[in-house]
Amino acid sequence: MSELVFRDARAGDLGAIVAMLADDDLGRGREDPASLAEYSLVFGQIEGDARNRIIVAEIEGKLVGCLQLTFIRGLSRKGALRGLIEGVRVAASARGRGIGEKLVGYAIEESRRMGCALVQLTSDKRRARAHEFYKRLGFAASHEGFKLEL
Amino acid sequence: MSELVFRDARAGDLGAIVAMLADDDLGRGREDPASLAEYSLVFGQIEGDARNRIIVAEIEGKLVGCLQLTFIRGLSRKGALRGLIEGVRVAASARGRGIGEKLVGYAIEESRRMGCALVQLTSDKRRARAHEFYKRLGFAASHEGFKLEL
């Protein structure tokens, strides 16, 4: 495999990122790749915030994966910093090559480097294969994940 | 019941907050109320960050509950803002009076006011009663919650 690079997203990546977010059984109905201006506005708020990062995986200049990694300081667990992972995607053309594992592994290492005491994420109960994937990476499925749409 | 007030935590609340975090079957082994200086240092990083709030419930000047509410901007769901709730506690002496419900309800309303598209939280699978509580508040137990301790 050619070299896999991880880096923070840039504005020019946005089209490819939104396409990946949308190219997903559950994401399809929730995203709108045609409204890139809306995503750009939001990206402007995220960019430059060291505690809220969009990280992409790239091979030979082509984006093959993305996730969001947010660092949250709290009082619980003796004032622990935690890393929260959201929106993990691997491009359809690049699946089955271990890219997701390396991408999440990168997010774990970044969390460790920042001094996080834990990394957490939730995964829709319909994504059974993803759950096996996270268990292989060392995550414990110890919690119920609750969502309330407003 | 005397008037229940919700407000952001102040440094002077810290002892009572840490006591509530520790007075919990799962929190007991994770907190250290004797090390208040450590929590104070962390509180200094949280205080004044409008996107990462420690909210307390107070009755006649006495703290009876707390939670953390973090607002996270992301690209997924058309650039949605989401509210993340962590560390919900009601003081042992104040339980069974609907304070937890009003406190979480306040966090939901604050999330709505900020423009959040959803509110989310995870709850340890051993907290069966808490799960019923969140379902009554309208949350769907739609996700698996994964944690990796570093």
Coordinates of C-alpha atoms in Angstrom, one line a residue:
Chain A
M1 CA 0.0 0.0 0.0
S2 CA 1.2 3.5 -0.8
E3 CA 2.0 5.7 2.2
L4 CA -1.0 6.5 4.4
V5 CA -0.9 10.0 5.9
F6 CA -3.0 11.5 8.7
R7 CA -3.5 15.2 9.0
D8 CA -6.0 17.8 10.0
A9 CA -8.5 18.7 7.3
R10 CA -8.2 21.8 5.2
A11 CA -11.0 23.7 3.5
G12 CA -10.1 22.1 0.2
D13 CA -10.9 18.7 1.6
L14 CA -14.5 19.5 2.4
G15 CA -16.2 18.2 -0.7
A16 CA -14.5 14.8 -0.2
I17 CA -15.2 14.7 3.5
V18 CA -18.9 15.4 3.0
A19 CA -19.1 12.8 0.2
M20 CA -17.7 10.3 2.7
L21 CA -20.1 11.3 5.4
A22 CA -23.0 10.9 3.0
D23 CA -21.8 7.6 1.4
D24 CA -23.0 5.5 4.4
D25 CA -26.3 3.6 5.0
L26 CA -27.2 5.8 8.0
G27 CA -25.5 9.0 6.9
R28 CA -27.2 9.1 3.5
G29 CA -30.4 10.6 4.8
R30 CA -28.7 13.0 7.2
E31 CA -26.2 14.7 4.8
D32 CA -26.6 17.0 1.8
P33 CA -23.4 17.1 -0.3
A34 CA -25.1 19.7 -2.6
S35 CA -25.1 22.3 0.2
L36 CA -21.4 22.6 0.6
A37 CA -21.6 26.3 1.5
E38 CA -23.3 25.3 4.8
Y39 CA -20.6 22.8 5.6
S40 CA -18.0 25.4 4.8
L41 CA -19.4 27.9 7.2
V42 CA -19.3 25.3 10.0
F43 CA -15.8 24.1 9.0
G44 CA -14.6 27.7 9.5
Q45 CA -15.8 27.4 13.1
I46 CA -13.9 24.2 13.6
E47 CA -10.7 25.0 11.8
G48 CA -8.0 26.3 14.1
D49 CA -9.6 24.9 17.3
A50 CA -7.0 22.6 18.6
R51 CA -9.6 20.9 20.8
N52 CA -12.0 20.0 18.0
R53 CA -10.3 18.4 15.0
I54 CA -11.4 16.9 11.7
I55 CA -8.7 14.4 10.9
V56 CA -8.3 12.9 7.4
A57 CA -6.4 9.9 6.1
E58 CA -4.8 10.4 2.7
I59 CA -3.0 8.2 0.2
E60 CA -1.2 9.9 -2.7
G61 CA -3.2 13.1 -2.3
K62 CA -6.6 11.3 -2.3
L63 CA -8.7 11.3 0.9
V64 CA -9.6 7.8 2.0
G65 CA -11.0 8.4 5.5
C66 CA -12.0 10.9 8.1
L67 CA -13.1 11.3 11.7
Q68 CA -13.8 14.0 14.2
L69 CA -11.7 14.1 17.4
T70 CA -12.8 16.4 20.2
F71 CA -10.9 16.9 23.5
I72 CA -13.1 17.6 26.5
R73 CA -11.9 18.6 29.9
G74 CA -14.2 17.6 32.7
L75 CA -14.3 17.4 36.5
S76 CA -15.1 13.7 36.8
R77 CA -12.4 11.0 37.0
K78 CA -10.2 13.5 38.8
G79 CA -10.5 16.1 36.2
A80 CA -9.8 13.9 33.3
L81 CA -9.4 15.0 29.7
R82 CA -11.3 12.7 27.3
G83 CA -11.1 12.3 23.6
L84 CA -14.4 11.9 21.8
I85 CA -14.5 10.3 18.3
E86 CA -17.4 11.0 16.0
G87 CA -18.1 10.5 12.3
V88 CA -15.6 7.8 11.4
R89 CA -15.7 7.0 7.6
V90 CA -13.5 5.2 5.1
A91 CA -14.1 5.9 1.4
A92 CA -15.9 3.0 -0.3
S93 CA -13.1 2.4 -2.7
A94 CA -10.6 2.1 0.1
R95 CA -12.4 -0.3 2.5
G96 CA -11.0 -3.7 3.6
R97 CA -7.4 -2.5 3.8
G98 CA -7.2 -1.7 7.5
I99 CA -7.4 2.1 6.9
G100 CA -10.2 2.5 9.5
E101 CA -8.1 0.7 12.1
K102 CA -5.1 2.9 11.5
L103 CA -7.2 6.1 11.4
V104 CA -8.8 5.3 14.8
G105 CA -5.5 4.2 16.1
Y106 CA -4.1 7.6 15.1
A107 CA -6.9 9.3 17.0
I108 CA -6.1 7.2 20.1
E109 CA -2.4 8.1 19.9
E110 CA -3.3 11.8 19.5
S111 CA -5.5 11.5 22.6
R112 CA -2.7 9.9 24.5
R113 CA -0.3 12.6 23.4
M114 CA -2.8 15.2 24.7
G115 CA -2.9 13.5 28.1
C116 CA -6.4 12.0 27.8
A117 CA -7.4 9.5 30.4
L118 CA -9.9 7.9 28.1
V119 CA -11.2 7.8 24.5
Q120 CA -14.9 7.4 23.9
L121 CA -17.4 7.1 21.0
T122 CA -20.8 5.8 20.3
S123 CA -21.9 3.6 17.4
D124 CA -25.4 3.1 16.1
K125 CA -26.7 -0.3 17.3
R126 CA -27.4 -1.2 13.6
R127 CA -23.6 -1.1 12.9
A128 CA -22.8 -4.6 14.2
R129 CA -19.6 -4.9 12.1
A130 CA -18.3 -1.6 13.5
H131 CA -18.8 -2.8 17.0
E132 CA -16.5 -5.8 16.4
F133 CA -14.0 -3.4 14.9
Y134 CA -14.0 -1.2 18.0
K135 CA -13.7 -4.2 20.3
R136 CA -10.6 -5.4 18.3
L137 CA -9.1 -1.9 18.9
G138 CA -9.5 -2.4 22.7
F139 CA -12.7 -0.5 23.3
A140 CA -15.2 -1.9 25.9
A141 CA -18.9 -1.7 25.0
S142 CA -19.6 -0.7 28.6
H143 CA -22.2 2.0 28.0
E144 CA -25.6 2.6 26.6
G145 CA -25.6 5.5 24.1
F146 CA -28.6 7.8 24.3
K147 CA -29.6 10.4 21.7
L148 CA -32.3 13.0 21.7
E149 CA -33.0 14.8 18.5
L150 CA -34.2 18.4 19.0
Chain B
M1 CA -40.3 22.1 47.4
S2 CA -38.3 25.3 47.8
E3 CA -37.2 27.0 44.6
L4 CA -34.8 25.0 42.5
V5 CA -32.3 27.1 40.7
F6 CA -29.9 26.1 37.9
R7 CA -26.7 28.0 37.2
D8 CA -23.1 27.6 36.1
A9 CA -20.8 26.3 38.8
R10 CA -18.4 28.7 40.6
A11 CA -15.1 27.9 42.2
G12 CA -16.8 27.9 45.6
D13 CA -19.0 25.0 44.5
L14 CA -16.2 22.7 43.8
G15 CA -16.1 20.8 47.1
A16 CA -19.8 20.0 46.9
I17 CA -19.5 19.0 43.2
V18 CA -16.6 16.6 43.8
A19 CA -18.5 15.1 46.8
M20 CA -21.5 14.4 44.5
L21 CA -19.2 12.9 41.8
A22 CA -17.7 10.6 44.4
D23 CA -21.0 9.7 46.2
D24 CA -21.9 7.1 43.6
D25 CA -21.4 3.4 43.2
L26 CA -19.2 3.8 40.1
G27 CA -17.7 7.2 40.9
R28 CA -16.5 6.2 44.3
G29 CA -13.3 4.5 43.0
R30 CA -12.7 7.1 40.3
E31 CA -12.7 10.3 42.4
D32 CA -10.6 11.7 45.2
P33 CA -12.4 14.4 47.2
A34 CA -9.2 14.9 49.3
S35 CA -7.3 16.2 46.2
L36 CA -9.4 19.4 45.7
A37 CA -6.4 21.3 44.4
E38 CA -6.3 19.1 41.3
Y39 CA -9.9 19.6 40.6
S40 CA -9.5 23.4 41.1
L41 CA -6.8 23.5 38.5
V42 CA -9.1 21.8 36.0
F43 CA -12.0 23.9 37.0
G44 CA -10.0 27.0 36.1
Q45 CA -9.7 25.6 32.5
I46 CA -13.4 25.0 32.2
E47 CA -14.7 28.2 33.9
G48 CA -15.4 30.8 31.3
D49 CA -15.6 28.4 28.4
A50 CA -19.2 28.9 27.2
R51 CA -19.0 25.6 25.2
N52 CA -18.0 23.5 28.2
R53 CA -20.2 24.1 31.2
I54 CA -20.5 22.6 34.7
I55 CA -24.2 23.3 35.7
V56 CA -25.4 22.9 39.2
A57 CA -28.9 22.6 40.8
E58 CA -29.3 24.6 44.0
I59 CA -32.1 24.8 46.6
E60 CA -31.8 27.5 49.2
G61 CA -28.1 27.9 48.6
K62 CA -27.3 24.2 48.9
L63 CA -26.1 22.2 45.9
V64 CA -28.3 19.3 45.1
G65 CA -27.2 18.2 41.6
C66 CA -24.7 18.8 38.9
L67 CA -23.8 17.8 35.3
Q68 CA -21.4 18.8 32.6
L69 CA -22.8 20.1 29.3
T70 CA -20.4 20.5 26.3
F71 CA -21.4 21.9 22.9
I72 CA -19.6 20.3 20.0
R73 CA -19.7 21.6 16.5
G74 CA -19.2 18.9 13.8
L75 CA -19.5 18.4 10.1
S76 CA -21.8 15.4 10.2
R77 CA -25.6 15.9 10.2
K78 CA -25.2 19.0 8.0
G79 CA -22.8 20.6 10.4
A80 CA -24.9 20.1 13.4
L81 CA -24.1 21.4 16.9
R82 CA -24.6 18.7 19.5
G83 CA -24.9 18.9 23.3
L84 CA -23.0 16.2 25.2
I85 CA -24.0 15.5 28.8
E86 CA -21.6 13.9 31.3
G87 CA -21.4 13.3 35.0
V88 CA -25.0 13.7 36.1
R89 CA -25.4 13.5 39.8
V90 CA -28.1 14.3 42.4
A91 CA -27.1 14.6 46.0
A92 CA -28.1 11.5 48.1
S93 CA -30.2 13.7 50.4
A94 CA -32.2 15.1 47.5
R95 CA -33.0 12.0 45.5
G96 CA -36.5 10.9 44.6
R97 CA -37.8 14.5 44.2
G98 CA -37.5 14.8 40.4
I99 CA -34.4 17.0 40.6
G100 CA -32.5 14.9 38.1
E101 CA -35.3 15.1 35.6
K102 CA -35.4 18.9 35.9
L103 CA -31.7 19.2 35.8
V104 CA -31.3 17.2 32.6
G105 CA -34.4 19.0 31.3
Y106 CA -32.5 22.3 31.8
A107 CA -29.5 21.0 29.9
I108 CA -31.8 20.0 27.0
E109 CA -33.4 23.5 27.0
E110 CA -29.9 25.1 27.1
S111 CA -28.9 22.9 24.1
R112 CA -32.0 23.9 22.2
R113 CA -31.4 27.6 23.0
M114 CA -27.8 27.2 21.6
G115 CA -29.2 25.7 18.4
C116 CA -28.2 22.0 18.9
A117 CA -29.7 19.4 16.6
L118 CA -29.3 16.7 19.2
V119 CA -28.3 16.0 22.8
Q120 CA -26.4 12.9 23.6
L121 CA -24.9 11.0 26.6
T122 CA -23.7 7.6 27.6
S123 CA -24.7 5.7 30.7
D124 CA -22.8 2.7 32.1
K125 CA -24.7 -0.5 31.4
R126 CA -24.8 -1.2 35.1
R127 CA -27.1 1.8 35.7
A128 CA -30.4 0.2 34.7
R129 CA -32.5 2.7 36.6
A130 CA -30.8 5.7 34.9
H131 CA -31.6 4.1 31.5
E132 CA -35.3 4.2 32.3
F133 CA -34.9 7.7 33.5
Y134 CA -33.4 8.9 30.2
K135 CA -36.0 7.0 28.1
R136 CA -38.7 8.9 30.1
L137 CA -37.0 12.1 29.1
G138 CA -37.3 11.2 25.5
F139 CA -33.9 9.8 24.8
A140 CA -33.5 6.8 22.5
A141 CA -31.0 4.1 23.5
S142 CA -30.0 3.8 19.9
H143 CA -26.2 3.5 20.3
E144 CA -23.5 1.3 21.8
G145 CA -21.2 3.4 24.0
F146 CA -17.5 2.4 23.8
K147 CA -14.8 3.5 26.1
L148 CA -11.0 2.9 26.0
E149 CA -9.1 3.8 29.1
L150 CA -5.5 5.0 28.3

